Structure formats: C-alpha cells, structure tokens
C-alpha cells in the first residue's frame, strides 16, 4: 500500500473509559498534505482537527487496533506542541493514555482487514444498483448469486497474490456477515446515484481492477460492473432532468389554460386563451397602473388625467364640494 494507516475498530461493548484521544485524518489527502493519520471507524463517524489529536467521547467502544505510527512530519509549527510531538513514540503514548483496550498490529494486518471489507463492498453495492434491489434480495435470487460467485472468484484471484489468506470461503463468510447485518434499505451507492452525487465505483471495483493490473491478472467482470453502474448513473440523471423539464412544461400549460387554482392570474385580469408572455405583460402594466411610482414633490404629475395647478385652489364660499377634476377647473376659472 502507499501509506500506513492507523486503524480504529469499534465493538458493541462497554469500554473501560468513555473518553479518549484519537489520532488521524479524514482521508488519504490528509496523510500527504497535512502529515496526519488515517483512522477508520467501524461504527462511528469522527471529525479530526489539523493538530492530529482530539478528544472524542465514545458510547460503546472496546478495542482499538493501531498500525505502526509514522509521525506527523515537520510541516507544523513545533512551538505549539511538545518537542517530541511529531515522533511515532509520542503518538503511541497518546493512544495508550486513553484507557481503551488497544492492540498494536502490523501494517499487513491492517491492510488485510481493510481489503476484506473492500472486496465485499465492491460486490454488494454495485449489484444493488445494477439489479435495483437491496442486500438481502441478492441472496434470495439464484441468478444474482451466480454473478456474486463469479465476482468473488475474480476478486480472490487478485487479492490472494497480496495475501494467501484471501480465499473464497473467507470472502463468503464476510459477505454473509455483511448481508445478515443489512437493514434492508438501499445501499450507499444507490442513495448517492439517486441524489445525483458522485458515487465511489472507481474506489471500489476500480481498486480491484488496479490490483489486477499490478499482478498481471485481468478483471473483465469488475470492468463490466463499473461500466454498467456508470451507465445506470447517467440514465438516472437524464431521467431526472427529463422529469424536471416535464414539470416545467406542465406548469406552463396550466398558466396558458388559466386553471382555477391559479389565483394570481385570475386576480390580475388574465383571460382565457391568453399566452404566458401576453399575461406577463398584462400583469406588469396592471401592477404599474395600480402602484404608481412614488414622488417626493407635491405635484400631481404622476396622477393620470390631472394637471398640476400653478396656484392653490380656493373653494367658493357656500358652494358644495366639487369631486371631479372638471368641476374643480370650472370653479377655478370662476374664481379667477
């Protein structure tokens, strides 16, 4: 592997201490760019600060498997940390101070455990997308199980070159454990494709294909799975776009037909058979007519059909109130 990850494994048992310090980065980029560790959790999602050390409270954690620490490097300001803060010994001591059940394992053991999960995920998740089903439904189908066995055999042929412990029986046991613990809902890859998010097919089956290239073994079935998943993602994205356009067209037709539920158009004077463009022009002109622009001056220029007066109007004594503008002009001529 290209890096030596720190591996965190969680079990459903009470821990000796519910508070501990963990070390690590969120992804592989953190290891190279920030010289941090990668900690993967079996049951919990955790966030990490760039300092590499953070207090995290656990509800049920019993064991931590730690690969050999390699130090944080010299990219950080050493004045903010103890003199040996960047050494592997300091990181190991910080882990032992958590009072958690810690077991130090080799990098090969860490990689073996992670590759086992990768192998199973590269089978169950893509097939759930291709067959549009959940995990338990894969086991209940004879035809789908034939595809699973072929993928398992292809995966074993590749991974056994790295570690001889990768056998069909081992991966079958991993697969059954994963499917039995499945809640029956959609897989992560199904959810991401449905939400039009980036799926990790290249990080799952693509990794198996890369291992095959390194060992001079072909993985045609995994390559076919990658192609089918990408086609399924493109087709669903196209269907989603077509559905959005269809809804917009239906909305436009409702406006043109002047349906009763369109209150805004009915109140604004739209007529039956009027197009959307004509209605928008009518609505804008109606809005401007009923809401004239405000003016700071006291003139009457903004009021239609009324001319401003050069001098104040004086009502004749004993006359009634003149309502119309024409009567006011006639009265003004009399007073002049």
PDB file of C-alpha atoms in Angstrom, residues 80-284:
ATOM      1  CA  UNK A  80       2.786  24.861  19.507  1.00  0.00           C
ATOM      2  CA  UNK A  81       3.479  21.257  20.510  1.00  0.00           C
ATOM      3  CA  UNK A  82       5.827  19.335  22.826  1.00  0.00           C
ATOM      4  CA  UNK A  83       9.347  18.717  21.456  1.00  0.00           C
ATOM      5  CA  UNK A  84       8.565  15.102  20.551  1.00  0.00           C
ATOM      6  CA  UNK A  85       5.023  15.761  19.300  1.00  0.00           C
ATOM      7  CA  UNK A  86       5.974  14.675  15.781  1.00  0.00           C
ATOM      8  CA  UNK A  87       7.557  11.369  16.722  1.00  0.00           C
ATOM      9  CA  UNK A  88       5.918   7.963  16.464  1.00  0.00           C
ATOM     10  CA  UNK A  89       6.646   7.290  20.130  1.00  0.00           C
ATOM     11  CA  UNK A  90       4.665  10.365  21.227  1.00  0.00           C
ATOM     12  CA  UNK A  91       1.636   9.317  19.166  1.00  0.00           C
ATOM     13  CA  UNK A  92       1.748   5.778  20.535  1.00  0.00           C
ATOM     14  CA  UNK A  93       1.907   7.068  24.122  1.00  0.00           C
ATOM     15  CA  UNK A  94      -1.078   9.340  23.495  1.00  0.00           C
ATOM     16  CA  UNK A  95      -3.098   6.333  22.373  1.00  0.00           C
ATOM     17  CA  UNK A  96      -2.140   4.260  25.404  1.00  0.00           C
ATOM     18  CA  UNK A  97      -3.287   7.066  27.741  1.00  0.00           C
ATOM     19  CA  UNK A  98      -6.904   6.687  26.609  1.00  0.00           C
ATOM     20  CA  UNK A  99      -7.512   3.685  28.934  1.00  0.00           C
ATOM     21  CA  UNK A 100      -9.088   1.885  25.993  1.00  0.00           C
ATOM     22  CA  UNK A 101      -8.287  -1.677  25.024  1.00  0.00           C
ATOM     23  CA  UNK A 102      -5.510  -1.065  22.481  1.00  0.00           C
ATOM     24  CA  UNK A 103      -3.832  -3.722  20.391  1.00  0.00           C
ATOM     25  CA  UNK A 104      -0.873  -2.916  18.179  1.00  0.00           C
ATOM     26  CA  UNK A 105      -0.934  -4.810  14.875  1.00  0.00           C
ATOM     27  CA  UNK A 106       1.242  -4.774  11.799  1.00  0.00           C
ATOM     28  CA  UNK A 107       0.539  -2.774   8.678  1.00  0.00           C
ATOM     29  CA  UNK A 108      -0.047  -6.002   6.768  1.00  0.00           C
ATOM     30  CA  UNK A 109      -2.793  -6.999   9.208  1.00  0.00           C
ATOM     31  CA  UNK A 110      -4.447  -3.594   8.869  1.00  0.00           C
ATOM     32  CA  UNK A 111      -4.359  -3.806   5.077  1.00  0.00           C
ATOM     33  CA  UNK A 112      -5.720  -7.368   5.154  1.00  0.00           C
ATOM     34  CA  UNK A 113      -8.739  -6.305   7.207  1.00  0.00           C
ATOM     35  CA  UNK A 114      -9.445  -3.282   5.019  1.00  0.00           C
ATOM     36  CA  UNK A 115      -9.117  -5.216   1.762  1.00  0.00           C
ATOM     37  CA  UNK A 116     -11.636  -7.780   3.010  1.00  0.00           C
ATOM     38  CA  UNK A 117     -14.254  -5.073   3.504  1.00  0.00           C
ATOM     39  CA  UNK A 118     -13.310  -3.506   0.173  1.00  0.00           C
ATOM     40  CA  UNK A 119     -13.803  -6.821  -1.618  1.00  0.00           C
ATOM     41  CA  UNK A 120     -17.311  -7.339  -0.211  1.00  0.00           C
ATOM     42  CA  UNK A 121     -18.391  -3.734  -0.792  1.00  0.00           C
ATOM     43  CA  UNK A 122     -17.224  -3.970  -4.417  1.00  0.00           C
ATOM     44  CA  UNK A 123     -19.719  -6.813  -4.904  1.00  0.00           C
ATOM     45  CA  UNK A 124     -22.824  -5.933  -2.895  1.00  0.00           C
ATOM     46  CA  UNK A 125     -23.064  -2.189  -3.577  1.00  0.00           C
ATOM     47  CA  UNK A 126     -22.688  -2.222  -7.388  1.00  0.00           C
ATOM     48  CA  UNK A 127     -25.048  -5.195  -7.751  1.00  0.00           C
ATOM     49  CA  UNK A 128     -27.690  -3.401  -5.689  1.00  0.00           C
ATOM     50  CA  UNK A 129     -27.505  -0.561  -8.238  1.00  0.00           C
ATOM     51  CA  UNK A 130     -27.474  -2.779 -11.331  1.00  0.00           C
ATOM     52  CA  UNK A 131     -30.341  -5.032 -10.201  1.00  0.00           C
ATOM     53  CA  UNK A 132     -32.150  -2.208  -8.336  1.00  0.00           C
ATOM     54  CA  UNK A 133     -32.514  -4.229  -5.142  1.00  0.00           C
ATOM     55  CA  UNK A 134     -31.326  -4.303  -1.521  1.00  0.00           C
ATOM     56  CA  UNK A 135     -28.731  -6.600   0.037  1.00  0.00           C
ATOM     57  CA  UNK A 136     -30.930  -9.497   1.218  1.00  0.00           C
ATOM     58  CA  UNK A 137     -32.641  -9.686  -2.194  1.00  0.00           C
ATOM     59  CA  UNK A 138     -29.306 -10.550  -3.799  1.00  0.00           C
ATOM     60  CA  UNK A 139     -29.023 -13.736  -1.730  1.00  0.00           C
ATOM     61  CA  UNK A 140     -32.592 -14.825  -2.492  1.00  0.00           C
ATOM     62  CA  UNK A 141     -32.018 -14.893  -6.252  1.00  0.00           C
ATOM     63  CA  UNK A 142     -30.209 -17.808  -7.916  1.00  0.00           C
ATOM     64  CA  UNK A 143     -29.190 -15.777 -10.973  1.00  0.00           C
ATOM     65  CA  UNK A 144     -27.829 -12.941  -8.856  1.00  0.00           C
ATOM     66  CA  UNK A 145     -25.875 -15.356  -6.677  1.00  0.00           C
ATOM     67  CA  UNK A 146     -24.202 -16.741  -9.809  1.00  0.00           C
ATOM     68  CA  UNK A 147     -22.913 -13.248 -10.565  1.00  0.00           C
ATOM     69  CA  UNK A 148     -21.792 -12.865  -6.937  1.00  0.00           C
ATOM     70  CA  UNK A 149     -19.781 -16.104  -7.079  1.00  0.00           C
ATOM     71  CA  UNK A 150     -18.066 -15.070 -10.309  1.00  0.00           C
ATOM     72  CA  UNK A 151     -17.150 -11.691  -8.823  1.00  0.00           C
ATOM     73  CA  UNK A 152     -15.893 -13.374  -5.652  1.00  0.00           C
ATOM     74  CA  UNK A 153     -13.679 -15.747  -7.622  1.00  0.00           C
ATOM     75  CA  UNK A 154     -12.240 -12.899  -9.676  1.00  0.00           C
ATOM     76  CA  UNK A 155     -11.566 -10.895  -6.506  1.00  0.00           C
ATOM     77  CA  UNK A 156      -9.915 -13.854  -4.755  1.00  0.00           C
ATOM     78  CA  UNK A 157      -7.608 -14.457  -7.726  1.00  0.00           C
ATOM     79  CA  UNK A 158      -6.333 -10.892  -7.437  1.00  0.00           C
ATOM     80  CA  UNK A 159      -6.151 -10.397  -3.660  1.00  0.00           C
ATOM     81  CA  UNK A 160      -4.600 -13.808  -2.992  1.00  0.00           C
ATOM     82  CA  UNK A 161      -1.467 -12.515  -4.723  1.00  0.00           C
ATOM     83  CA  UNK A 162      -1.176  -9.994  -1.900  1.00  0.00           C
ATOM     84  CA  UNK A 163      -2.138 -12.292   0.983  1.00  0.00           C
ATOM     85  CA  UNK A 164      -2.754 -16.037   0.821  1.00  0.00           C
ATOM     86  CA  UNK A 165      -5.465 -15.776   3.475  1.00  0.00           C
ATOM     87  CA  UNK A 166      -7.871 -14.369   0.877  1.00  0.00           C
ATOM     88  CA  UNK A 167      -9.839 -17.490  -0.026  1.00  0.00           C
ATOM     89  CA  UNK A 168     -13.378 -17.984  -1.388  1.00  0.00           C
ATOM     90  CA  UNK A 169     -14.551 -19.307   1.981  1.00  0.00           C
ATOM     91  CA  UNK A 170     -13.207 -16.228   3.795  1.00  0.00           C
ATOM     92  CA  UNK A 171     -14.893 -13.757   1.448  1.00  0.00           C
ATOM     93  CA  UNK A 172     -18.101 -15.786   1.512  1.00  0.00           C
ATOM     94  CA  UNK A 173     -18.131 -15.541   5.302  1.00  0.00           C
ATOM     95  CA  UNK A 174     -17.531 -11.792   5.066  1.00  0.00           C
ATOM     96  CA  UNK A 175     -20.338 -11.479   2.531  1.00  0.00           C
ATOM     97  CA  UNK A 176     -22.873 -13.410   4.597  1.00  0.00           C
ATOM     98  CA  UNK A 177     -21.997 -11.379   7.701  1.00  0.00           C
ATOM     99  CA  UNK A 178     -22.493  -8.153   5.785  1.00  0.00           C
ATOM    100  CA  UNK A 179     -25.806  -9.201   4.222  1.00  0.00           C
ATOM    101  CA  UNK A 180     -27.181 -10.542   7.502  1.00  0.00           C
ATOM    102  CA  UNK A 181     -26.447  -7.238   9.228  1.00  0.00           C
ATOM    103  CA  UNK A 182     -28.063  -5.282   6.370  1.00  0.00           C
ATOM    104  CA  UNK A 183     -31.110  -3.304   7.470  1.00  0.00           C
ATOM    105  CA  UNK A 184     -32.939  -3.885   4.194  1.00  0.00           C
ATOM    106  CA  UNK A 185     -32.658  -0.299   2.989  1.00  0.00           C
ATOM    107  CA  UNK A 186     -30.856   0.997  -0.113  1.00  0.00           C
ATOM    108  CA  UNK A 187     -27.072   0.871  -0.242  1.00  0.00           C
ATOM    109  CA  UNK A 188     -24.874   3.954  -0.042  1.00  0.00           C
ATOM    110  CA  UNK A 189     -24.156   3.796  -3.755  1.00  0.00           C
ATOM    111  CA  UNK A 190     -27.883   3.648  -4.557  1.00  0.00           C
ATOM    112  CA  UNK A 191     -28.548   6.724  -2.417  1.00  0.00           C
ATOM    113  CA  UNK A 192     -25.686   8.702  -3.976  1.00  0.00           C
ATOM    114  CA  UNK A 193     -26.787   7.903  -7.523  1.00  0.00           C
ATOM    115  CA  UNK A 194     -30.383   8.805  -6.697  1.00  0.00           C
ATOM    116  CA  UNK A 195     -29.251  12.174  -5.299  1.00  0.00           C
ATOM    117  CA  UNK A 196     -27.010  12.756  -8.343  1.00  0.00           C
ATOM    118  CA  UNK A 197     -23.898  12.723  -6.158  1.00  0.00           C
ATOM    119  CA  UNK A 198     -20.502  11.273  -7.015  1.00  0.00           C
ATOM    120  CA  UNK A 199     -20.514   7.504  -6.489  1.00  0.00           C
ATOM    121  CA  UNK A 200     -17.399   5.605  -5.404  1.00  0.00           C
ATOM    122  CA  UNK A 201     -17.427   2.837  -8.006  1.00  0.00           C
ATOM    123  CA  UNK A 202     -13.874   3.758  -9.057  1.00  0.00           C
ATOM    124  CA  UNK A 203     -12.748   3.471  -5.441  1.00  0.00           C
ATOM    125  CA  UNK A 204     -14.325   0.033  -5.006  1.00  0.00           C
ATOM    126  CA  UNK A 205     -14.279  -2.065  -8.164  1.00  0.00           C
ATOM    127  CA  UNK A 206     -11.734   0.287  -9.693  1.00  0.00           C
ATOM    128  CA  UNK A 207      -9.303  -0.616  -6.910  1.00  0.00           C
ATOM    129  CA  UNK A 208      -9.786  -4.337  -7.614  1.00  0.00           C
ATOM    130  CA  UNK A 209      -9.071  -3.686 -11.293  1.00  0.00           C
ATOM    131  CA  UNK A 210      -5.899  -1.786 -10.351  1.00  0.00           C
ATOM    132  CA  UNK A 211      -4.743  -4.695  -8.190  1.00  0.00           C
ATOM    133  CA  UNK A 212      -5.339  -6.957 -11.168  1.00  0.00           C
ATOM    134  CA  UNK A 213      -3.146  -4.789 -13.377  1.00  0.00           C
ATOM    135  CA  UNK A 214      -0.355  -4.800 -10.790  1.00  0.00           C
ATOM    136  CA  UNK A 215      -0.479  -8.612 -10.631  1.00  0.00           C
ATOM    137  CA  UNK A 216      -0.917  -9.069 -14.414  1.00  0.00           C
ATOM    138  CA  UNK A 217      -4.391 -10.548 -13.902  1.00  0.00           C
ATOM    139  CA  UNK A 218      -7.409  -9.282 -15.765  1.00  0.00           C
ATOM    140  CA  UNK A 219     -10.716  -8.413 -14.102  1.00  0.00           C
ATOM    141  CA  UNK A 220     -13.189  -8.281 -17.013  1.00  0.00           C
ATOM    142  CA  UNK A 221     -16.244  -8.840 -14.822  1.00  0.00           C
ATOM    143  CA  UNK A 222     -15.344  -5.983 -12.490  1.00  0.00           C
ATOM    144  CA  UNK A 223     -14.730  -3.738 -15.505  1.00  0.00           C
ATOM    145  CA  UNK A 224     -18.182  -4.661 -16.826  1.00  0.00           C
ATOM    146  CA  UNK A 225     -19.714  -3.838 -13.428  1.00  0.00           C
ATOM    147  CA  UNK A 226     -18.042  -0.412 -13.478  1.00  0.00           C
ATOM    148  CA  UNK A 227     -19.431   0.267 -16.965  1.00  0.00           C
ATOM    149  CA  UNK A 228     -22.977  -0.790 -16.014  1.00  0.00           C
ATOM    150  CA  UNK A 229     -23.012   1.321 -12.841  1.00  0.00           C
ATOM    151  CA  UNK A 230     -21.817   4.414 -14.703  1.00  0.00           C
ATOM    152  CA  UNK A 231     -24.443   3.872 -17.408  1.00  0.00           C
ATOM    153  CA  UNK A 232     -27.116   3.486 -14.724  1.00  0.00           C
ATOM    154  CA  UNK A 233     -25.994   6.734 -13.083  1.00  0.00           C
ATOM    155  CA  UNK A 234     -26.100   8.592 -16.419  1.00  0.00           C
ATOM    156  CA  UNK A 235     -29.544   7.208 -17.288  1.00  0.00           C
ATOM    157  CA  UNK A 236     -30.979   8.176 -13.901  1.00  0.00           C
ATOM    158  CA  UNK A 237     -29.508  11.665 -14.206  1.00  0.00           C
ATOM    159  CA  UNK A 238     -31.063  12.014 -17.677  1.00  0.00           C
ATOM    160  CA  UNK A 239     -34.411  10.765 -16.381  1.00  0.00           C
ATOM    161  CA  UNK A 240     -34.238  13.271 -13.538  1.00  0.00           C
ATOM    162  CA  UNK A 241     -33.541  16.109 -15.991  1.00  0.00           C
ATOM    163  CA  UNK A 242     -36.411  14.991 -18.234  1.00  0.00           C
ATOM    164  CA  UNK A 243     -38.737  14.888 -15.237  1.00  0.00           C
ATOM    165  CA  UNK A 244     -37.796  18.464 -14.318  1.00  0.00           C
ATOM    166  CA  UNK A 245     -38.443  19.642 -17.889  1.00  0.00           C
ATOM    167  CA  UNK A 246     -41.787  17.811 -17.935  1.00  0.00           C
ATOM    168  CA  UNK A 247     -42.867  19.529 -14.731  1.00  0.00           C
ATOM    169  CA  UNK A 248     -41.922  22.920 -16.148  1.00  0.00           C
ATOM    170  CA  UNK A 249     -43.926  22.192 -19.311  1.00  0.00           C
ATOM    171  CA  UNK A 250     -46.946  21.157 -17.259  1.00  0.00           C
ATOM    172  CA  UNK A 251     -46.675  24.347 -15.233  1.00  0.00           C
ATOM    173  CA  UNK A 252     -46.557  26.392 -18.435  1.00  0.00           C
ATOM    174  CA  UNK A 253     -49.662  24.621 -19.750  1.00  0.00           C
ATOM    175  CA  UNK A 254     -51.519  25.352 -16.529  1.00  0.00           C
ATOM    176  CA  UNK A 255     -50.710  29.034 -16.909  1.00  0.00           C
ATOM    177  CA  UNK A 256     -51.899  29.058 -20.509  1.00  0.00           C
ATOM    178  CA  UNK A 257     -55.152  27.262 -19.730  1.00  0.00           C
ATOM    179  CA  UNK A 258     -55.949  29.642 -16.852  1.00  0.00           C
ATOM    180  CA  UNK A 259     -56.811  26.897 -14.372  1.00  0.00           C
ATOM    181  CA  UNK A 260     -58.948  27.896 -11.341  1.00  0.00           C
ATOM    182  CA  UNK A 261     -56.144  27.202  -8.855  1.00  0.00           C
ATOM    183  CA  UNK A 262     -54.007  29.938 -10.436  1.00  0.00           C
ATOM    184  CA  UNK A 263     -55.225  32.716  -8.140  1.00  0.00           C
ATOM    185  CA  UNK A 264     -52.522  35.155  -9.146  1.00  0.00           C
ATOM    186  CA  UNK A 265     -53.588  35.208 -12.784  1.00  0.00           C
ATOM    187  CA  UNK A 266     -57.325  35.432 -12.013  1.00  0.00           C
ATOM    188  CA  UNK A 267     -56.821  38.423  -9.721  1.00  0.00           C
ATOM    189  CA  UNK A 268     -54.567  40.154 -12.242  1.00  0.00           C
ATOM    190  CA  UNK A 269     -57.047  40.115 -15.111  1.00  0.00           C
ATOM    191  CA  UNK A 270     -55.783  37.225 -17.228  1.00  0.00           C
ATOM    192  CA  UNK A 271     -58.213  35.948 -19.828  1.00  0.00           C
ATOM    193  CA  UNK A 272     -58.781  32.501 -21.239  1.00  0.00           C
ATOM    194  CA  UNK A 273     -56.629  31.658 -24.247  1.00  0.00           C
ATOM    195  CA  UNK A 274     -54.002  34.232 -23.293  1.00  0.00           C
ATOM    196  CA  UNK A 275     -50.382  33.105 -23.656  1.00  0.00           C
ATOM    197  CA  UNK A 276     -47.872  33.275 -20.859  1.00  0.00           C
ATOM    198  CA  UNK A 277     -45.964  36.147 -22.493  1.00  0.00           C
ATOM    199  CA  UNK A 278     -49.157  38.178 -23.011  1.00  0.00           C
ATOM    200  CA  UNK A 279     -50.248  37.514 -19.462  1.00  0.00           C
ATOM    201  CA  UNK A 280     -46.900  38.651 -18.026  1.00  0.00           C
ATOM    202  CA  UNK A 281     -47.098  41.921 -19.997  1.00  0.00           C
ATOM    203  CA  UNK A 282     -50.675  42.481 -18.816  1.00  0.00           C
ATOM    204  CA  UNK A 283     -49.726  41.742 -15.232  1.00  0.00           C
ATOM    205  CA  UNK A 284     -46.745  44.146 -15.312  1.00  0.00           C
TER     206      UNK A 284
END
